[in-house]
Amino acid sequence: MSENTAFVIDRRDNVATALNPLEPGEVRLLGDAAASFTVISEPIPKGHKLALRDIPAGEGIIKYGIPIGHATRAIAGGSWVHLHVMASNYDERSSHLDINTGAPKDTRYE
Amino acid sequence: MSDAMTRAWLGYARKNGKKGIRNRVLVVYTVKCAEHVARQIVAEARDGDVELVGFDGCTDNQYAVNQLISLIRHPNVGAVLAVGLGCEYTQPEWLAKIAADEGKPADWFFIQDAGGTAKAISRGVAWVRDALEALQQVPRVEMTFADLVIGAECGGSDYTSGLAGNIVVGRFFDRLVDAGGTAIFEEIVEAVGLDWFLTSRAVDVRVKAELQHTYDKALDYCRHARQYSISPGNFAGGLSTIEEKSMGAVVKSGTRPIQGVLKVSAFPSRPGLWLLDSTPDPYFMDFGITNPSDNEGLTDLTASGAHIVFLVTGRGNVVGNAIAPCVKITGNAETYARMIDDMDFNAGTTLEGAETMDACAERLADMVADIAEGAPSKSEALGHREFHIIYKYQDKAGCRMEEE
């Protein structure tokens, strides 16, 4: 699958999941999507999420039709949604993790 | 009902009224010191229906003994040989008596009494060969999906698990429950943030309270450990929160009402969808962790009577199970292709738009019926027969918080 493709699980979702590494531009939407295309503004790694619309700070990130966390700042439609712009409503530790590798930054190695 | 779900096949009738899809001789060791002899008995019997399980500890543990007993009572098991060294707490004689009470050919001995390794092995092999002969006489009986118990867990998850692998299992579980069968899901530590979702599906108010209690216990466990069931690899793969991973895991339960919470080694008391709680209960010795390995989870599901166990994986896995055929399901088409000799089922087709989720669930139902009918799963054919029984504490073997 070489073209830009992402998957929407539930019609209520405000994010989609990249099925391949996405480059800025048009993305074809599979699954339970309201539209068949969207446009993204930055590269998004495979398996990561893109915003399907503008999401104000504090609002829920919706996937599977339910909140999987909240926006920690305003998120523009078409941008990458991960640890730098959202956080868990439960797990405090995960907001300290490295955005690319997920590695913990709160444990000392010395 | 769909075509696959109306299928029927011949199973093995057990004295307690249950029906098995395999007819196995179980060789049980009761302490690590007896493992080699038990393992050699299985190896020298040279028959795919002779299986090994056991508990390593010399000091017994009610949780582990309950698990051995549930595996002995499992409908896929037809005969039991219990092998002990001779000085351990766990009693092979009493395990053999439970098997005999279930109408299963059963025997036991201590290696010390048998005269050491070589004599114990030849005595065991001779008994197992006789038992295999006797099992030819077990009456066959028609089975349908209404008679089946299927358990599911995930391991080595990636972003496809919550998009395809677990979703197809959820769709299949809905079909199984609608057909009168029994489905069991676990991993309550991967339901963080979803107590409202689980309790809203409780069949009655008491089950609602059970689910809330089980959830609170698991969340308390995670809070104290400051550790949730999500790892750096999960974040790097695109999961941003435990809630996101949790929803990807919980979707494998499908959408039907939840009948209750089972503690490890409890059998469901009626058909439908059940949650298996493998989290340890608070105890002064604090032993037992939630998910030490995928093999422990699969053994727990088997100890609740699962005829077949599903392992949903994204990154790939190779394991099987001693008593219930293990079906490995992946939503990742690349993993499926790379590990084709180990992966049973590719749900990645749905992500490529090549197949609808309903068609995929129907294909899975057909595979389940084939395996129930006797076709080996990939891990079964490869000789994978893993089990993992650990020291753990749980309040009661029974599933209910309150007395019936």
Coordinates of C-alpha atoms in Angstrom, one line a residue:
Chain A
M1 CA 0.0 0.0 0.0
S2 CA 2.1 2.9 -1.2
E3 CA -0.5 5.7 -1.4
N4 CA -1.3 7.8 1.8
T5 CA -4.0 5.8 3.7
A6 CA -5.5 6.1 7.1
F7 CA -8.2 4.2 9.0
V8 CA -11.2 5.6 10.9
I9 CA -12.7 3.2 13.4
D10 CA -15.9 5.0 14.4
R11 CA -17.9 7.7 12.7
R12 CA -17.7 9.9 15.9
D13 CA -13.8 9.8 15.9
N14 CA -11.8 13.0 15.6
V15 CA -8.6 11.1 14.8
A16 CA -7.6 8.5 12.1
T17 CA -4.7 6.0 12.2
A18 CA -2.0 6.0 9.5
L19 CA -1.7 2.7 7.7
N20 CA 1.6 3.6 6.1
P21 CA 4.1 6.5 6.7
L22 CA 2.2 9.6 5.6
E23 CA 3.6 12.6 3.7
P24 CA 1.9 16.0 3.7
G25 CA -1.0 16.1 1.3
E26 CA -4.1 14.1 0.5
V27 CA -4.8 11.0 2.6
R28 CA -7.4 8.3 1.6
L29 CA -9.6 7.3 4.5
L30 CA -10.8 3.7 5.0
G31 CA -13.1 2.3 7.6
D32 CA -16.1 4.2 9.1
A33 CA -15.0 7.6 7.7
A34 CA -17.5 10.4 7.0
A35 CA -15.4 11.6 4.0
S36 CA -13.2 9.5 1.7
F37 CA -10.2 12.0 1.8
T38 CA -8.6 14.4 4.2
V39 CA -5.5 16.6 3.9
I40 CA -2.5 16.5 6.3
S41 CA 0.0 19.2 7.0
E42 CA 3.0 17.3 8.4
P43 CA 4.6 13.8 8.1
I44 CA 2.9 11.1 10.3
P45 CA 4.5 7.8 11.2
K46 CA 2.7 4.5 10.5
G47 CA 0.4 3.5 13.3
H48 CA 0.2 7.1 14.6
K49 CA -2.9 9.4 14.6
L50 CA -3.9 12.4 12.6
A51 CA -6.5 15.0 13.5
L52 CA -9.6 14.8 11.3
R53 CA -10.6 18.3 12.4
D54 CA -9.6 21.2 14.7
I55 CA -9.6 20.0 18.3
P56 CA -9.6 22.8 21.0
A57 CA -7.4 22.5 24.1
G58 CA -9.0 20.4 26.8
E59 CA -11.4 18.6 24.5
G60 CA -11.4 14.8 24.3
I61 CA -9.4 12.9 21.7
I62 CA -12.1 10.5 20.3
K63 CA -11.1 7.0 18.9
Y64 CA -13.3 3.9 18.9
G65 CA -16.1 6.5 19.6
I66 CA -14.8 7.1 23.1
P67 CA -12.3 9.5 24.7
I68 CA -8.8 8.1 24.8
G69 CA -7.4 11.2 26.5
H70 CA -7.6 15.0 26.1
A71 CA -5.9 17.7 24.0
T72 CA -3.2 19.5 26.1
R73 CA -3.2 22.4 23.5
A74 CA -5.2 23.3 20.5
I75 CA -4.7 20.8 17.7
A76 CA -5.1 21.8 14.1
G77 CA -7.0 19.5 11.7
G78 CA -4.5 17.6 9.6
S79 CA -1.7 17.5 12.2
W80 CA 0.0 14.7 14.1
V81 CA -1.7 13.7 17.4
H82 CA 0.6 12.1 20.0
L83 CA 2.2 12.8 23.4
H84 CA 3.2 16.4 22.5
V85 CA -0.4 17.5 22.1
M86 CA -2.5 15.1 24.2
A87 CA -2.4 13.2 27.5
S88 CA -4.0 10.3 29.3
N89 CA -6.8 11.1 31.8
Y90 CA -5.3 8.4 34.1
D91 CA -1.6 7.6 33.5
E92 CA 0.5 10.6 34.7
R93 CA 3.8 9.0 33.8
S94 CA 3.2 8.6 30.1
S95 CA 3.2 12.4 29.4
H96 CA 6.9 12.5 30.3
L97 CA 7.9 9.9 27.7
D98 CA 9.9 10.7 24.6
I99 CA 7.6 11.5 21.7
N100 CA 9.4 9.4 19.1
T101 CA 10.7 6.4 21.0
G102 CA 8.3 6.3 24.0
A103 CA 11.4 5.9 26.2
P104 CA 11.0 7.1 29.8
K105 CA 12.8 10.3 30.7
D106 CA 12.0 10.2 34.5
T107 CA 14.3 7.3 35.3
R108 CA 18.0 8.1 35.9
Y109 CA 20.7 6.0 34.3
E110 CA 23.9 7.1 36.1
Chain B
M1 CA -27.6 -17.2 11.6
S2 CA -24.6 -17.4 9.1
D3 CA -23.6 -20.7 7.5
A4 CA -20.4 -21.1 9.5
M5 CA -22.3 -20.7 12.8
T6 CA -24.7 -23.5 12.0
R7 CA -21.9 -26.1 11.6
A8 CA -21.8 -29.2 13.8
W9 CA -19.1 -31.8 14.4
L10 CA -18.4 -34.8 16.7
G11 CA -16.9 -34.2 20.1
Y12 CA -16.1 -36.4 23.1
A13 CA -18.7 -37.0 25.8
R14 CA -17.6 -36.6 29.4
K15 CA -19.3 -37.9 32.5
N16 CA -20.1 -34.4 33.8
G17 CA -22.1 -33.7 30.7
K18 CA -19.5 -31.5 29.0
K19 CA -18.1 -32.2 25.5
G20 CA -14.5 -32.0 24.5
I21 CA -12.9 -31.3 21.1
R22 CA -9.8 -33.2 21.9
N23 CA -9.2 -36.5 23.8
R24 CA -5.9 -36.1 25.6
V25 CA -3.9 -37.9 28.2
L26 CA -2.6 -35.4 30.7
V27 CA 0.6 -36.1 32.5
V28 CA 0.8 -33.9 35.6
Y29 CA 4.0 -33.4 37.7
T30 CA 3.5 -32.1 41.2
V31 CA 6.9 -30.5 41.9
K32 CA 9.8 -29.4 39.7
C33 CA 11.8 -32.5 40.9
A34 CA 9.3 -34.7 39.1
E35 CA 9.3 -32.7 35.8
H36 CA 12.0 -34.5 33.9
V37 CA 10.4 -37.9 34.5
A38 CA 6.9 -36.6 33.5
R39 CA 8.4 -34.8 30.4
Q40 CA 10.1 -38.1 29.3
I41 CA 6.9 -40.1 29.7
V42 CA 5.2 -37.6 27.3
A43 CA 8.2 -37.7 24.9
E44 CA 8.5 -41.5 24.9
A45 CA 4.7 -42.0 24.5
R46 CA 5.2 -40.4 21.0
D47 CA 1.6 -39.4 20.6
G48 CA 0.3 -35.9 19.8
D49 CA -2.5 -36.4 22.3
V50 CA -0.3 -36.9 25.4
E51 CA 0.4 -33.6 27.1
L52 CA 2.4 -32.3 30.0
V53 CA 1.4 -29.8 32.8
G54 CA 2.7 -29.3 36.3
F55 CA 3.5 -26.9 39.1
D56 CA 7.1 -26.3 40.1
G57 CA 6.7 -25.3 43.7
C58 CA 7.4 -27.8 46.5
T59 CA 5.2 -25.8 48.9
D60 CA 1.7 -26.0 47.5
N61 CA -0.5 -23.0 46.8
Q62 CA -4.2 -23.1 46.6
Y63 CA -4.3 -21.0 43.4
A64 CA -1.9 -23.4 41.6
V65 CA -3.7 -26.5 42.9
N66 CA -7.1 -25.1 41.8
Q67 CA -5.6 -24.6 38.4
L68 CA -4.3 -28.2 38.1
I69 CA -7.7 -29.5 39.2
S70 CA -9.5 -27.3 36.6
L71 CA -7.2 -28.6 33.8
I72 CA -7.8 -32.2 35.0
R73 CA -11.6 -31.5 34.7
H74 CA -11.2 -29.9 31.3
P75 CA -13.4 -31.5 28.7
N76 CA -10.5 -31.8 26.2
V77 CA -8.7 -34.1 28.8
G78 CA -9.7 -37.8 28.7
A79 CA -7.2 -39.4 31.1
V80 CA -4.7 -38.3 33.8
L81 CA -1.4 -39.6 35.1
A82 CA -0.1 -37.7 38.2
V83 CA 3.6 -38.0 38.9
G84 CA 5.2 -36.9 42.1
L85 CA 8.7 -37.2 43.6
G86 CA 7.5 -38.3 47.0
C87 CA 8.1 -35.5 49.5
E88 CA 6.2 -32.5 48.1
Y89 CA 3.1 -30.9 49.5
T90 CA 1.0 -31.2 46.3
Q91 CA -0.6 -34.7 46.4
P92 CA -0.7 -36.6 43.1
E93 CA -3.0 -39.3 44.7
W94 CA -5.7 -36.7 45.3
L95 CA -5.3 -35.2 41.8
A96 CA -5.7 -38.7 40.3
K97 CA -8.8 -39.3 42.5
I98 CA -10.4 -36.1 41.1
A99 CA -9.8 -37.4 37.6
A100 CA -11.3 -40.8 38.5
D101 CA -14.4 -39.1 40.0
E102 CA -14.8 -37.4 36.6
G103 CA -14.9 -40.9 35.0
K104 CA -11.5 -40.5 33.4
P105 CA -8.9 -43.3 33.5
A106 CA -6.4 -42.1 36.2
D107 CA -3.3 -43.3 38.0
W108 CA -0.5 -41.8 40.1
F109 CA 2.9 -42.7 41.6
F110 CA 5.9 -41.3 43.4
I111 CA 9.2 -41.6 41.7
Q112 CA 10.8 -42.5 45.0
D113 CA 8.5 -45.6 45.3
A114 CA 8.9 -46.5 41.6
G115 CA 12.6 -46.9 42.0
G116 CA 14.0 -43.8 40.3
T117 CA 14.1 -42.2 36.9
A118 CA 14.3 -45.1 34.5
K119 CA 11.7 -47.3 36.2
A120 CA 9.3 -44.4 36.8
I121 CA 9.5 -43.5 33.1
S122 CA 8.8 -47.0 31.8
R123 CA 5.9 -47.4 34.3
G124 CA 4.5 -44.1 33.2
V125 CA 4.9 -44.9 29.4
A126 CA 3.2 -48.3 29.8
W127 CA 0.2 -46.6 31.7
V128 CA -0.1 -43.9 29.1
R129 CA -0.2 -46.5 26.2
D130 CA -3.0 -48.3 27.9
A131 CA -4.8 -45.1 28.6
L132 CA -4.6 -44.1 24.9
E133 CA -6.2 -47.5 24.0
A134 CA -9.0 -46.9 26.6
L135 CA -9.7 -43.5 25.2
Q136 CA -10.7 -45.0 21.8
Q137 CA -13.9 -46.1 23.6
V138 CA -15.0 -42.6 24.7
P139 CA -18.4 -42.0 23.1
R140 CA -18.7 -39.4 20.4
V141 CA -21.4 -36.8 20.5
E142 CA -22.6 -34.0 18.2
M143 CA -21.3 -30.6 19.1
T144 CA -22.2 -27.1 17.9
F145 CA -21.1 -23.6 18.7
A146 CA -23.5 -23.6 21.7
D147 CA -21.2 -26.2 23.4
L148 CA -18.0 -24.2 22.8
V149 CA -16.1 -22.1 25.3
I150 CA -13.5 -19.8 23.6
G151 CA -11.0 -17.6 25.4
A152 CA -9.1 -14.6 24.0
E153 CA -6.2 -12.5 25.0
C154 CA -3.6 -10.4 23.1
G155 CA 0.2 -10.3 23.2
G156 CA 2.8 -8.5 21.2
S157 CA 0.2 -5.9 20.2
D158 CA 0.8 -3.2 17.6
Y159 CA -1.5 -0.6 16.0
T160 CA -3.2 -3.3 14.0
S161 CA -4.4 -5.2 17.1
G162 CA -7.0 -2.5 17.9
L163 CA -7.9 -1.9 14.3
A164 CA -8.4 -5.4 13.0
G165 CA -7.2 -8.4 15.2
N166 CA -9.2 -7.6 18.3
I167 CA -12.2 -6.2 16.3
V168 CA -12.6 -9.5 14.3
V169 CA -12.5 -11.4 17.6
G170 CA -15.2 -9.1 19.0
R171 CA -17.4 -9.7 16.0
F172 CA -16.9 -13.4 16.3
F173 CA -17.6 -13.4 20.0
D174 CA -21.0 -11.6 19.3
R175 CA -21.8 -14.4 16.9
L176 CA -20.7 -17.1 19.4
V177 CA -22.8 -15.6 22.2
D178 CA -25.8 -15.3 19.9
A179 CA -25.4 -19.0 19.0
G180 CA -25.6 -19.9 22.7
G181 CA -21.9 -20.4 23.2
T182 CA -19.5 -19.0 25.8
A183 CA -16.8 -16.4 25.3
I184 CA -14.1 -15.3 27.9
F185 CA -11.9 -12.2 27.7
E186 CA -9.3 -11.1 30.2
E187 CA -6.7 -8.4 30.8
I188 CA -8.6 -6.1 33.1
V189 CA -5.4 -4.0 33.5
E190 CA -5.9 -3.1 29.9
A191 CA -9.4 -1.7 30.5
V192 CA -8.2 1.5 32.2
G193 CA -10.7 4.3 31.7
L194 CA -13.3 1.9 30.5
D195 CA -15.1 0.9 33.7
W196 CA -18.2 2.8 32.5
F197 CA -18.1 0.9 29.3
L198 CA -17.8 -2.5 31.0
T199 CA -20.3 -1.8 33.8
S200 CA -22.9 -0.5 31.2
R201 CA -22.9 -4.0 29.7
A202 CA -23.4 -5.9 33.0
V203 CA -26.3 -8.4 32.8
D204 CA -27.6 -7.2 36.3
V205 CA -26.8 -4.9 39.2
R206 CA -24.7 -7.6 41.0
V207 CA -22.5 -8.2 38.0
K208 CA -22.2 -4.4 37.6
A209 CA -20.8 -4.3 41.2
E210 CA -18.5 -7.2 40.5
L211 CA -17.1 -5.5 37.4
Q212 CA -16.6 -2.2 39.2
H213 CA -14.8 -4.0 42.1
T214 CA -12.5 -5.9 39.7
Y215 CA -11.7 -2.8 37.7
D216 CA -11.0 -0.8 40.9
K217 CA -8.7 -3.5 42.2
A218 CA -6.7 -3.5 38.9
L219 CA -6.5 0.3 38.7
D220 CA -5.3 0.4 42.4
Y221 CA -2.6 -2.1 41.4
C222 CA -1.5 0.0 38.5
R223 CA -1.5 3.2 40.6
H224 CA 0.6 1.6 43.4
A225 CA 3.1 0.2 40.9
R226 CA 3.0 3.6 39.0
Q227 CA 3.0 1.4 36.0
Y228 CA 0.2 0.8 33.5
S229 CA 0.1 -2.0 31.0
I230 CA 1.6 0.0 28.2
S231 CA 5.3 0.0 27.1
P232 CA 7.8 2.2 25.2
G233 CA 7.2 0.1 22.1
N234 CA 3.5 0.8 22.2
F235 CA 4.1 4.6 22.4
A236 CA 6.7 4.4 19.6
G237 CA 4.1 2.5 17.5
G238 CA 1.6 5.3 17.8
L239 CA -0.5 4.6 20.9
S240 CA -0.6 7.7 23.0
T241 CA -2.4 6.6 26.2
I242 CA -3.4 3.6 28.2
E243 CA -7.0 4.4 27.4
E244 CA -6.3 4.1 23.7
K245 CA -4.5 0.8 24.2
S246 CA -7.3 -0.4 26.5
M247 CA -10.1 0.3 24.0
G248 CA -8.1 -1.6 21.4
A249 CA -7.9 -4.5 23.8
V250 CA -11.5 -4.4 25.2
V251 CA -13.1 -4.4 21.7
K252 CA -12.2 -8.1 21.5
S253 CA -15.1 -8.6 24.0
G254 CA -17.6 -7.6 21.3
T255 CA -20.8 -5.9 22.4
R256 CA -22.9 -8.5 24.2
P257 CA -23.9 -8.3 27.9
I258 CA -21.3 -9.5 30.5
Q259 CA -22.5 -12.4 32.6
G260 CA -20.0 -12.0 35.4
V261 CA -16.4 -12.1 36.6
L262 CA -14.5 -15.4 36.8
K263 CA -11.5 -15.8 39.0
V264 CA -8.8 -18.1 37.7
S265 CA -9.9 -21.8 37.5
A266 CA -13.6 -21.0 37.8
F267 CA -15.8 -22.4 35.0
P268 CA -18.6 -20.2 33.7
S269 CA -21.9 -21.2 35.3
R270 CA -23.9 -20.4 32.1
P271 CA -23.3 -19.5 28.5
G272 CA -22.6 -15.9 27.3
L273 CA -19.7 -13.5 27.7
W274 CA -17.5 -13.5 30.8
L275 CA -14.6 -11.5 32.1
L276 CA -11.6 -13.5 33.6
D277 CA -9.9 -11.7 36.4
S278 CA -6.3 -12.8 36.8
T279 CA -5.1 -9.9 38.9
P280 CA -3.9 -11.1 42.3
D281 CA -6.0 -10.1 45.4
P282 CA -4.4 -8.0 48.2
Y283 CA -2.4 -10.4 50.4
F284 CA 0.2 -10.1 53.0
M285 CA 2.8 -12.0 51.0
D286 CA 2.1 -9.9 47.9
F287 CA 2.9 -12.8 45.5
G288 CA 1.7 -13.1 42.0
I289 CA 1.8 -10.5 39.2
T290 CA -0.9 -9.8 36.7
N291 CA 0.4 -10.9 33.4
P292 CA 3.7 -12.7 33.8
S293 CA 3.5 -14.1 30.2
D294 CA 1.2 -14.8 27.4
N295 CA 1.4 -18.5 28.3
E296 CA 0.1 -17.8 31.8
G297 CA -2.9 -15.9 30.3
L298 CA -3.6 -18.8 27.9
T299 CA -3.3 -21.3 30.7
D300 CA -5.8 -19.2 32.8
L301 CA -8.3 -19.2 30.0
T302 CA -7.9 -22.9 29.6
A303 CA -8.5 -23.4 33.3
S304 CA -11.9 -21.7 32.9
G305 CA -12.8 -24.4 30.4
A306 CA -11.8 -22.8 27.1
H307 CA -11.8 -25.5 24.3
I308 CA -9.9 -23.1 22.0
V309 CA -7.8 -20.1 22.9
F310 CA -7.2 -17.0 20.7
L311 CA -4.0 -15.1 20.9
V312 CA -4.2 -11.8 19.0
T313 CA -0.8 -10.4 18.1
G314 CA 0.5 -7.6 15.9
R315 CA 4.2 -8.2 16.2
G316 CA 3.9 -12.0 16.0
N317 CA 4.1 -14.9 18.5
V318 CA 4.7 -18.6 18.3
V319 CA 3.3 -20.2 21.4
G320 CA 0.5 -22.8 21.8
N321 CA -1.2 -24.5 24.8
A322 CA -1.1 -27.9 26.3
I323 CA -4.9 -28.5 26.5
A324 CA -6.7 -26.1 24.2
P325 CA -5.6 -25.5 20.5
C326 CA -4.3 -22.0 20.2
V327 CA -5.4 -19.9 17.2
K328 CA -3.0 -17.0 16.5
I329 CA -4.8 -14.0 14.9
T330 CA -3.0 -11.0 13.5
G331 CA -4.3 -7.7 12.0
N332 CA -0.9 -7.1 10.5
A333 CA -0.6 -8.5 7.0
E334 CA 3.2 -8.2 7.0
T335 CA 3.5 -10.2 10.3
Y336 CA 1.2 -12.8 8.8
A337 CA 3.4 -13.2 5.7
R338 CA 6.6 -13.1 7.6
M339 CA 5.5 -15.8 10.1
I340 CA 3.1 -17.7 8.0
D341 CA 4.1 -21.1 9.5
D342 CA 2.9 -19.8 13.0
M343 CA 0.1 -17.4 12.2
D344 CA -3.3 -19.1 11.8
F345 CA -5.4 -16.1 10.7
N346 CA -4.9 -12.8 8.9
A347 CA -7.4 -10.1 9.7
G348 CA -5.2 -7.5 8.0
T349 CA -7.3 -8.0 4.9
T350 CA -9.9 -5.6 6.5
L351 CA -7.4 -2.8 6.7
E352 CA -6.5 -3.1 3.0
G353 CA -10.2 -2.9 2.2
A354 CA -10.0 -6.4 0.7
E355 CA -12.6 -7.9 3.0
T356 CA -15.4 -6.6 5.2
M357 CA -15.2 -7.1 9.0
D358 CA -18.3 -9.3 8.9
A359 CA -16.8 -11.5 6.1
C360 CA -13.6 -11.8 8.2
A361 CA -15.5 -12.8 11.3
E362 CA -17.4 -15.5 9.2
R363 CA -14.0 -16.8 7.9
L364 CA -12.8 -17.0 11.5
A365 CA -15.9 -18.9 12.6
D366 CA -15.2 -21.4 9.8
M367 CA -11.6 -21.9 11.0
V368 CA -12.9 -22.4 14.6
A369 CA -15.3 -25.1 13.4
D370 CA -12.5 -26.8 11.4
I371 CA -10.2 -26.9 14.5
A372 CA -13.1 -28.0 16.8
E373 CA -13.7 -30.8 14.2
G374 CA -10.0 -32.0 14.7
A375 CA -7.9 -30.0 12.2
P376 CA -4.7 -28.9 14.1
S377 CA -4.0 -25.2 14.6
K378 CA -0.5 -24.1 13.4
S379 CA 1.0 -24.2 16.9
E380 CA -0.6 -27.6 17.6
A381 CA 0.9 -29.1 14.5
L382 CA 4.3 -27.6 15.3
G383 CA 4.3 -29.3 18.8
H384 CA 3.8 -26.1 20.9
R385 CA 2.3 -27.2 24.2
E386 CA 3.1 -24.4 26.6
F387 CA 1.7 -23.9 30.0
H388 CA 2.6 -21.6 32.9
I389 CA 1.3 -22.1 36.4
I390 CA 2.7 -19.7 39.0
Y391 CA 2.4 -18.9 42.7
K392 CA -0.5 -16.4 43.1
Y393 CA -3.1 -15.5 45.7
Q394 CA -6.8 -15.0 44.9
D395 CA -9.5 -14.8 47.5
K396 CA -11.7 -17.6 46.2
A397 CA -11.6 -20.1 43.3
G398 CA -15.3 -19.2 42.8
C399 CA -16.2 -16.3 40.7
R400 CA -18.7 -14.5 42.9
M401 CA -17.8 -11.7 45.3
E402 CA -20.7 -12.7 47.5
E403 CA -22.1 -16.2 48.3
E404 CA -24.6 -17.5 45.9

